[in-house]
mmCIF file of C-alpha atoms in Angstrom:
data_model
loop_
_atom_site.group_PDB
_atom_site.id
_atom_site.type_symbol
_atom_site.label_atom_id
_atom_site.label_comp_id
_atom_site.label_asym_id
_atom_site.label_seq_id
_atom_site.Cartn_x
_atom_site.Cartn_y
_atom_site.Cartn_z
ATOM 1 C CA ASP B 1 2.156 25.125 9.992
ATOM 2 C CA ILE B 2 5.491 24.175 11.511
ATOM 3 C CA GLN B 3 7.922 22.806 8.933
ATOM 4 C CA MET B 4 10.740 20.436 9.839
ATOM 5 C CA SER B 5 14.031 19.959 8.031
ATOM 6 C CA GLN B 6 16.829 17.449 8.599
ATOM 7 C CA SER B 7 20.459 17.312 7.603
ATOM 8 C CA PRO B 8 22.106 15.514 6.075
ATOM 9 C CA SER B 9 19.593 13.609 3.956
ATOM 10 C CA THR B 10 22.063 10.729 3.654
ATOM 11 C CA LEU B 11 25.002 9.918 5.879
ATOM 12 C CA SER B 12 27.686 7.351 5.077
ATOM 13 C CA ALA B 13 29.369 5.910 8.145
ATOM 14 C CA SER B 14 31.218 2.911 9.511
ATOM 15 C CA VAL B 15 30.677 0.750 12.567
ATOM 16 C CA GLY B 16 32.086 2.547 15.593
ATOM 17 C CA ASP B 17 31.651 6.044 14.153
ATOM 18 C CA ARG B 18 30.053 8.854 16.122
ATOM 19 C CA VAL B 19 27.065 10.050 14.119
ATOM 20 C CA THR B 20 25.124 13.300 14.470
ATOM 21 C CA ILE B 21 21.880 14.208 12.716
ATOM 22 C CA THR B 22 20.374 17.693 12.872
ATOM 23 C CA CYS B 23 16.707 18.625 12.840
ATOM 24 C CA ARG B 24 15.418 22.194 12.545
ATOM 25 C CA ALA B 25 11.925 23.570 13.108
ATOM 26 C CA SER B 26 10.554 26.588 11.249
ATOM 27 C CA GLN B 27 9.425 28.067 14.558
ATOM 28 C CA THR B 28 10.096 27.366 18.184
ATOM 29 C CA ILE B 29 8.716 24.108 19.554
ATOM 30 C CA SER B 30 10.301 24.224 23.012
ATOM 31 C CA SER B 31 11.401 20.615 23.634
ATOM 32 C CA TRP B 32 8.440 18.936 21.952
ATOM 33 C CA LEU B 33 10.545 16.825 19.621
ATOM 34 C CA ALA B 34 10.875 13.098 19.071
ATOM 35 C CA TRP B 35 13.278 10.934 17.101
ATOM 36 C CA TYR B 36 12.357 7.676 15.383
ATOM 37 C CA GLN B 37 14.309 4.918 13.688
ATOM 38 C CA GLN B 38 12.787 3.125 10.715
ATOM 39 C CA LYS B 39 14.054 0.067 8.887
ATOM 40 C CA PRO B 40 12.770 -1.013 5.466
ATOM 41 C CA GLY B 41 9.282 -2.511 5.603
ATOM 42 C CA LYS B 42 8.916 -1.773 9.315
ATOM 43 C CA ALA B 43 7.061 0.764 11.400
ATOM 44 C CA PRO B 44 9.030 3.593 12.974
ATOM 45 C CA LYS B 45 10.424 2.991 16.450
ATOM 46 C CA LEU B 46 10.475 5.745 19.053
ATOM 47 C CA LEU B 47 14.012 6.475 20.298
ATOM 48 C CA ILE B 48 13.888 9.883 21.974
ATOM 49 C CA TYR B 49 11.032 12.070 23.205
ATOM 50 C CA LYS B 50 10.918 15.535 24.675
ATOM 51 C CA ALA B 51 14.143 16.252 22.791
ATOM 52 C CA SER B 52 16.460 14.368 25.145
ATOM 53 C CA SER B 53 14.523 11.661 27.021
ATOM 54 C CA LEU B 54 15.506 8.124 26.072
ATOM 55 C CA GLU B 55 12.580 5.781 25.418
ATOM 56 C CA SER B 56 12.602 2.671 27.589
ATOM 57 C CA GLY B 57 14.637 -0.153 26.075
ATOM 58 C CA VAL B 58 16.595 2.054 23.684
ATOM 59 C CA PRO B 59 20.385 1.658 23.941
ATOM 60 C CA SER B 60 22.237 4.435 25.721
ATOM 61 C CA ARG B 61 24.428 5.098 22.670
ATOM 62 C CA PHE B 62 21.464 7.120 21.377
ATOM 63 C CA SER B 63 21.081 10.624 22.775
ATOM 64 C CA GLY B 64 19.182 13.764 21.868
ATOM 65 C CA SER B 65 19.718 17.418 22.599
ATOM 66 C CA GLY B 66 18.441 20.859 21.726
ATOM 67 C CA SER B 67 15.471 23.109 22.287
ATOM 68 C CA GLY B 68 13.647 25.860 20.476
ATOM 69 C CA THR B 69 14.327 25.316 16.798
ATOM 70 C CA GLU B 70 17.502 23.234 16.559
ATOM 71 C CA PHE B 71 17.923 19.649 17.708
ATOM 72 C CA THR B 72 20.422 16.837 17.300
ATOM 73 C CA LEU B 73 20.367 13.060 17.507
ATOM 74 C CA THR B 74 23.718 11.492 18.294
ATOM 75 C CA ILE B 75 24.745 7.855 18.071
ATOM 76 C CA SER B 76 27.934 7.607 20.078
ATOM 77 C CA SER B 77 29.277 4.446 18.454
ATOM 78 C CA LEU B 78 27.398 3.211 15.405
ATOM 79 C CA GLN B 79 26.433 -0.452 15.537
ATOM 80 C CA PRO B 80 25.428 -2.740 12.630
ATOM 81 C CA ASP B 81 21.797 -2.621 13.781
ATOM 82 C CA ASP B 82 21.766 1.177 13.544
ATOM 83 C CA PHE B 83 21.877 1.423 9.749
ATOM 84 C CA ALA B 84 18.396 2.776 9.096
ATOM 85 C CA THR B 85 16.468 5.955 8.379
ATOM 86 C CA TYR B 86 15.908 8.448 11.185
ATOM 87 C CA PHE B 87 13.018 10.893 11.398
ATOM 88 C CA CYS B 88 12.411 13.768 13.756
ATOM 89 C CA GLN B 89 8.877 14.831 14.682
ATOM 90 C CA GLN B 90 7.635 17.975 16.341
ATOM 91 C CA TYR B 91 4.523 17.492 18.423
ATOM 92 C CA ASN B 92 3.993 21.030 19.597
ATOM 93 C CA SER B 93 1.276 21.856 17.087
ATOM 94 C CA PRO B 94 0.062 19.454 15.777
ATOM 95 C CA GLY B 95 2.459 16.783 14.511
ATOM 96 C CA THR B 96 4.959 17.214 11.672
ATOM 97 C CA PHE B 97 7.763 14.876 10.692
ATOM 98 C CA GLY B 98 11.090 15.728 9.155
ATOM 99 C CA PRO B 99 12.006 14.281 5.730
ATOM 100 C CA GLY B 100 14.381 11.711 7.188
ATOM 101 C CA THR B 101 18.110 10.928 7.262
ATOM 102 C CA LYS B 102 19.334 7.649 5.861
ATOM 103 C CA VAL B 103 22.392 6.227 7.610
ATOM 104 C CA GLU B 104 24.170 3.891 5.215
ATOM 105 C CA PHE B 105 27.384 1.876 5.124
ATOM 106 C CA LYS B 106 30.426 3.836 4.010
ATOM 107 C CA GLN R 1 1.750 -6.186 25.835
ATOM 108 C CA LEU R 2 -0.208 -3.624 23.876
ATOM 109 C CA GLN R 3 -0.448 -4.317 20.153
ATOM 110 C CA LEU R 4 -2.094 -2.460 17.292
ATOM 111 C CA GLN R 5 -3.192 -4.010 13.998
ATOM 112 C CA GLU R 6 -4.462 -2.191 10.922
ATOM 113 C CA SER R 7 -6.999 -3.793 8.599
ATOM 114 C CA GLY R 8 -8.901 -2.800 5.490
ATOM 115 C CA PRO R 9 -8.880 -2.951 1.692
ATOM 116 C CA GLY R 10 -5.509 -2.757 0.002
ATOM 117 C CA LEU R 11 -6.938 -1.263 -3.178
ATOM 118 C CA VAL R 12 -9.284 1.713 -3.452
ATOM 119 C CA LYS R 13 -10.587 3.353 -6.624
ATOM 120 C CA PRO R 14 -10.006 7.053 -7.289
ATOM 121 C CA SER R 15 -12.739 9.350 -5.903
ATOM 122 C CA GLU R 16 -13.899 6.660 -3.473
ATOM 123 C CA THR R 17 -13.468 6.523 0.311
ATOM 124 C CA LEU R 18 -10.564 4.747 1.971
ATOM 125 C CA SER R 19 -11.611 2.959 5.180
ATOM 126 C CA LEU R 20 -9.246 1.394 7.683
ATOM 127 C CA THR R 21 -9.627 0.012 11.181
ATOM 128 C CA CYS R 22 -7.064 -0.309 13.956
ATOM 129 C CA THR R 23 -7.685 -3.045 16.512
ATOM 130 C CA VAL R 24 -6.015 -2.617 19.890
ATOM 131 C CA SER R 25 -5.146 -5.731 21.887
ATOM 132 C CA GLY R 26 -3.490 -6.190 25.263
ATOM 133 C CA GLY R 27 -5.162 -3.126 26.724
ATOM 134 C CA SER R 28 -8.360 -1.102 26.672
ATOM 135 C CA ILE R 29 -8.788 2.054 24.612
ATOM 136 C CA SER R 30 -11.339 3.398 27.092
ATOM 137 C CA ARG R 31 -9.433 2.609 30.287
ATOM 138 C CA SER R 32 -6.429 4.732 29.473
ATOM 139 C CA SER R 33 -5.625 8.388 29.058
ATOM 140 C CA TYR R 34 -3.995 8.038 25.681
ATOM 141 C CA TYR R 35 -4.829 9.456 22.309
ATOM 142 C CA TRP R 36 -4.676 7.194 19.267
ATOM 143 C CA GLY R 37 -3.538 8.303 15.854
ATOM 144 C CA TRP R 38 -3.179 7.583 12.159
ATOM 145 C CA ILE R 39 0.002 8.293 10.194
ATOM 146 C CA ARG R 40 0.792 7.529 6.571
ATOM 147 C CA GLN R 41 3.902 7.129 4.451
ATOM 148 C CA PRO R 42 3.855 7.222 0.629
ATOM 149 C CA PRO R 43 6.284 4.767 -0.982
ATOM 150 C CA GLY R 44 9.860 5.958 -0.549
ATOM 151 C CA LYS R 45 8.786 9.143 1.208
ATOM 152 C CA GLY R 46 8.407 10.600 4.682
ATOM 153 C CA LEU R 47 5.740 10.347 7.353
ATOM 154 C CA GLU R 48 2.569 12.410 7.573
ATOM 155 C CA TRP R 49 0.331 12.642 10.635
ATOM 156 C CA ILE R 50 -3.328 12.331 9.604
ATOM 157 C CA GLY R 51 -5.211 12.765 12.852
ATOM 158 C CA SER R 52 -5.820 11.486 16.364
ATOM 159 C CA ILE R 53 -8.723 10.544 18.620
ATOM 160 C CA TYR R 54 -9.491 10.040 22.321
ATOM 161 C CA PHE R 55 -11.860 7.322 23.515
ATOM 162 C CA THR R 56 -14.503 9.980 24.175
ATOM 163 C CA GLY R 57 -14.509 10.784 20.476
ATOM 164 C CA SER R 58 -12.526 14.007 20.703
ATOM 165 C CA THR R 59 -10.501 14.406 17.509
ATOM 166 C CA TYR R 60 -7.614 16.411 16.082
ATOM 167 C CA TYR R 61 -6.892 16.448 12.361
ATOM 168 C CA ASN R 62 -4.029 17.550 10.152
ATOM 169 C CA PRO R 63 -5.327 20.815 8.630
ATOM 170 C CA SER R 64 -4.117 19.754 5.181
ATOM 171 C CA LEU R 65 -6.381 16.679 5.252
ATOM 172 C CA LYS R 66 -9.148 17.834 7.565
ATOM 173 C CA SER R 67 -11.784 18.308 4.859
ATOM 174 C CA ARG R 68 -11.506 14.665 3.792
ATOM 175 C CA VAL R 69 -10.759 12.843 7.063
ATOM 176 C CA THR R 70 -13.012 11.287 9.666
ATOM 177 C CA ILE R 71 -11.605 9.334 12.612
ATOM 178 C CA SER R 72 -13.975 7.475 14.922
ATOM 179 C CA VAL R 73 -13.724 5.096 17.863
ATOM 180 C CA ASP R 74 -15.666 1.988 18.877
ATOM 181 C CA THR R 75 -14.823 1.236 22.495
ATOM 182 C CA SER R 76 -16.979 -1.916 22.523
ATOM 183 C CA LYS R 77 -14.687 -3.436 19.893
ATOM 184 C CA ASN R 78 -11.521 -1.727 21.169
ATOM 185 C CA GLN R 79 -11.030 -0.220 17.730
ATOM 186 C CA PHE R 80 -10.618 3.126 16.074
ATOM 187 C CA SER R 81 -11.113 3.843 12.397
ATOM 188 C CA LEU R 82 -10.043 6.129 9.578
ATOM 189 C CA LYS R 83 -12.087 7.297 6.618
ATOM 190 C CA LEU R 84 -10.461 9.364 3.885
ATOM 191 C CA SER R 85 -12.799 10.542 1.151
ATOM 192 C CA SER R 86 -12.269 11.487 -2.497
ATOM 193 C CA VAL R 87 -8.968 9.664 -2.724
ATOM 194 C CA THR R 88 -6.450 10.127 -5.532
ATOM 195 C CA ALA R 89 -3.189 8.432 -6.430
ATOM 196 C CA ALA R 90 -1.481 10.837 -4.021
ATOM 197 C CA ASP R 91 -3.174 8.993 -1.155
ATOM 198 C CA THR R 92 -1.334 5.776 -2.017
ATOM 199 C CA ALA R 93 0.706 4.989 1.086
ATOM 200 C CA VAL R 94 1.389 2.686 3.979
ATOM 201 C CA TYR R 95 -1.074 3.650 6.696
ATOM 202 C CA TYR R 96 -0.074 3.176 10.325
ATOM 203 C CA CYS R 97 -2.080 3.402 13.495
ATOM 204 C CA ALA R 98 -0.230 4.318 16.667
ATOM 205 C CA ARG R 99 -0.602 5.348 20.294
ATOM 206 C CA HIS R 100 0.432 8.744 21.617
ATOM 207 C CA SER R 101 2.865 8.286 24.474
ATOM 208 C CA GLY R 102 1.264 10.553 27.059
ATOM 209 C CA LEU R 103 -1.775 12.549 28.007
ATOM 210 C CA GLY R 104 -3.185 14.478 25.084
ATOM 211 C CA PRO R 105 -2.441 14.457 21.352
ATOM 212 C CA ASN R 106 0.708 16.570 21.730
ATOM 213 C CA ASN R 107 2.895 13.576 22.407
ATOM 214 C CA ALA R 108 5.164 11.289 20.430
ATOM 215 C CA PHE R 109 3.968 7.932 19.124
ATOM 216 C CA ASP R 110 5.367 5.108 21.241
ATOM 217 C CA ILE R 111 3.503 2.031 19.981
ATOM 218 C CA TRP R 112 2.826 1.444 16.283
ATOM 219 C CA GLY R 113 0.949 -1.068 14.214
ATOM 220 C CA GLN R 114 2.829 -2.876 11.469
ATOM 221 C CA GLY R 115 1.197 -0.741 8.781
ATOM 222 C CA THR R 116 -1.006 -1.590 5.832
ATOM 223 C CA MET R 117 -0.387 -0.627 2.210
ATOM 224 C CA VAL R 118 -3.252 1.069 0.426
ATOM 225 C CA THR R 119 -3.072 1.672 -3.305
ATOM 226 C CA VAL R 120 -5.409 4.063 -5.081
ATOM 227 C CA SER R 121 -5.943 2.853 -8.622
ATOM 228 C CA SER R 122 -8.744 2.057 -11.020
#
């Protein structure tokens, strides 16, 4: 099974900050990685697929990069609506999610 | 637009079978090339993919749950369903249904239901 890890587990930031979250896979997954945003009591929302492709309707301040085993999600300028938990997911074989990164107010 | 809605009992007794249904509206399960999946999230924890199905009935299951999971589809009702047998407290979670974003099960989930909480308790 492919295991996913994320760092940090919690990130304290302010509006306007540039934020980077890292996701690592236990074995190579090419670019078969997605990022989701989840707010309390809500379903996850797809932000990025295929490591760097922006889902339709998602603001351009979100971007993804990486391939193989190491990936990053970057929020270029954190907005009030962005305080949430972010999960990565590999969908190479079969589907495994990372443990999540909570972005909270500093 | 396409919407998914989970339904089923919110409370299941230990050792019994959890049964949930996902109703798809705004589009046909059988007129698309998408796979449909179930994901769960225990309270305060991360997400776990349970399994996925195509309208033909072709299924893929998480190996860690495979022995207890059955996913089926009813194209006449535009629904797909989850059965999880021999449940324990560890199966207490919010259960989501979702659509895979492209051809085949090896794709992200782009449309999600709102989720339904299932508690396993006597």
